[in-house]
Amino acid sequence: MRSKTTTRVLVVLGVLVVLVVAAVGPFLVQQLTKKTGNPALATAAVQSFPVTATASGTLLPQSVVNVNFAVAGVIAGINVQTGQAVHAGDRLAELNDSSQQAALQAAETAQSSAQQVLSALESSGGTAVAIANARAQLGSTTLQLQRARADEANTTLTAPEAGAVLQVNSQVGDNVSAGATTNPSVPGSSNSIVNPNSTASAFIVIGSATSFQVVAPFSQQAATQLASGQAATVNFDALPGTTMAGKVSAIASSATSMNGVPVFYAAIIPSGSDPRLKSGMTATVTVTVAQAKNVLAVPSQAVYFGNNGAYVSVWANNSSVPTQVTTGLIGNQSIEITSGLTAGEQVVLSAPQTLPTPSSGASGTSQ
């Protein structure tokens, strides 16, 4: 006969078993009866899609002039302010010209004295050698006078062309160095692509306040596909939801090093206008560099790298078969397959991976 203690233990154990079964039973049943489904698949099909190149750039005026004094000195007056419209020849600023005035007076006195000496020798019958020396001295003082007049004139800064004052980078009392008045441009672009890094050292910057270009650096691969006149879209970081159409207007013919990587600048002209646009705003440009028309393609998520190139996993007989393929044009959502697949075959979709960039195809970042 069982003891009362043994009976109690069995009862307790029975209760625990019931509780455990109630708690984990449904989970066990679910795991035992769960069926393994097929992976996400896509079908290779003939389709068309755009191939694009994207870069981040800076909104800049279509024309820019860096205006600097041709002589060094202390700024005595500034006659314009940022945003002001100016015409060619308008007075922008002037330097303290006390030293130039003194040099000019000295040169005028020297030139006058040399002229008097020459006149005296010629009227008194001086020797040929003395007259020749006097003429040489007059010529030297005349050159000095011309330089002094130029230095004095250069203490006044005038606008080289019409436009708006975009920047004034000094103030009255500042010392400025002599500099050149230039149209800043990126290497290999003549004056058509404004250099976004070249205005900080200018005293005054003049340019267009309403006609803009987006200057953006593109990778070497993308640059090989860019051409003037290609359609583009422009999105401004400061204006969410605002998209403008545009066109490529120029591409630099030589590279610029950016953090040790060669890039090629291009200018994109927005076709629209917006009073909120300001020089210096950042923007993203997407250029349509090619069109894939009626090509066999698969989603970009299906393509991955193997040891010898690009691969897809073909789904056949309820299993995946790694299959090497040759890629062509590459969009963001689709990739052309030039060999290795036929229309109608199914491929496994995997997580997005780094895509191949074939030498015969155009690389892009969005479709």
CSV table of N, CA and C in Angstrom, one decimal, residues 10 25 32 47 63 117 130 139 164 191 195 283 288 293 329-330 344 354-355 358:
chain,number,residue,atom,x,y,z
A,10,LEU,N,3.2,12.2,-6.2
A,10,LEU,CA,2.6,11.8,-7.5
A,10,LEU,C,1.6,12.8,-8.0
A,25,GLY,N,2.7,23.0,-25.1
A,25,GLY,CA,2.2,22.1,-26.0
A,25,GLY,C,1.8,22.7,-27.4
A,32,LEU,N,6.3,21.1,-34.9
A,32,LEU,CA,6.3,19.8,-35.5
A,32,LEU,C,5.5,19.8,-36.8
A,47,GLN,N,12.0,43.6,-70.1
A,47,GLN,CA,11.5,44.9,-69.6
A,47,GLN,C,12.4,46.0,-70.1
A,63,SER,N,26.9,82.2,-63.5
A,63,SER,CA,28.1,83.0,-63.7
A,63,SER,C,28.6,83.6,-62.4
A,117,VAL,N,65.4,118.8,-67.8
A,117,VAL,CA,66.9,118.6,-68.1
A,117,VAL,C,67.0,118.4,-69.6
A,130,ALA,N,75.1,113.4,-73.7
A,130,ALA,CA,74.3,114.0,-72.6
A,130,ALA,C,72.8,114.0,-73.0
A,139,GLY,N,62.6,108.7,-70.2
A,139,GLY,CA,61.8,107.5,-70.5
A,139,GLY,C,61.6,106.7,-69.2
A,164,ALA,N,24.8,90.6,-59.4
A,164,ALA,CA,24.4,90.9,-58.0
A,164,ALA,C,25.6,90.6,-57.1
A,191,ASN,N,35.2,78.2,-68.3
A,191,ASN,CA,34.5,79.0,-67.3
A,191,ASN,C,33.0,78.5,-67.1
A,195,ASN,N,33.6,76.7,-59.8
A,195,ASN,CA,34.3,76.0,-58.8
A,195,ASN,C,33.6,76.3,-57.4
A,283,ALA,N,22.1,69.9,-53.0
A,283,ALA,CA,21.1,69.3,-53.8
A,283,ALA,C,21.6,67.9,-54.3
A,288,THR,N,19.7,60.8,-66.1
A,288,THR,CA,19.4,59.6,-66.9
A,288,THR,C,20.5,59.4,-68.0
A,293,LYS,N,16.1,49.1,-73.1
A,293,LYS,CA,14.9,48.9,-73.8
A,293,LYS,C,14.7,47.5,-74.2
A,329,LEU,N,23.3,46.6,-68.6
A,329,LEU,CA,22.9,47.9,-68.0
A,329,LEU,C,22.4,47.6,-66.6
A,330,ILE,N,22.7,48.5,-65.6
A,330,ILE,CA,22.3,48.3,-64.2
A,330,ILE,C,21.5,49.5,-63.8
A,344,GLY,N,11.5,33.7,-68.2
A,344,GLY,CA,10.6,32.7,-67.6
A,344,GLY,C,11.3,32.0,-66.5
A,354,THR,N,26.2,44.4,-53.0
A,354,THR,CA,27.0,45.2,-53.9
A,354,THR,C,26.8,44.7,-55.3
A,355,LEU,N,26.5,45.5,-56.2
A,355,LEU,CA,26.2,45.0,-57.6
A,355,LEU,C,27.5,45.1,-58.4
A,358,PRO,N,29.8,46.1,-64.9
A,358,PRO,CA,30.5,45.6,-66.0
A,358,PRO,C,31.1,46.7,-66.9
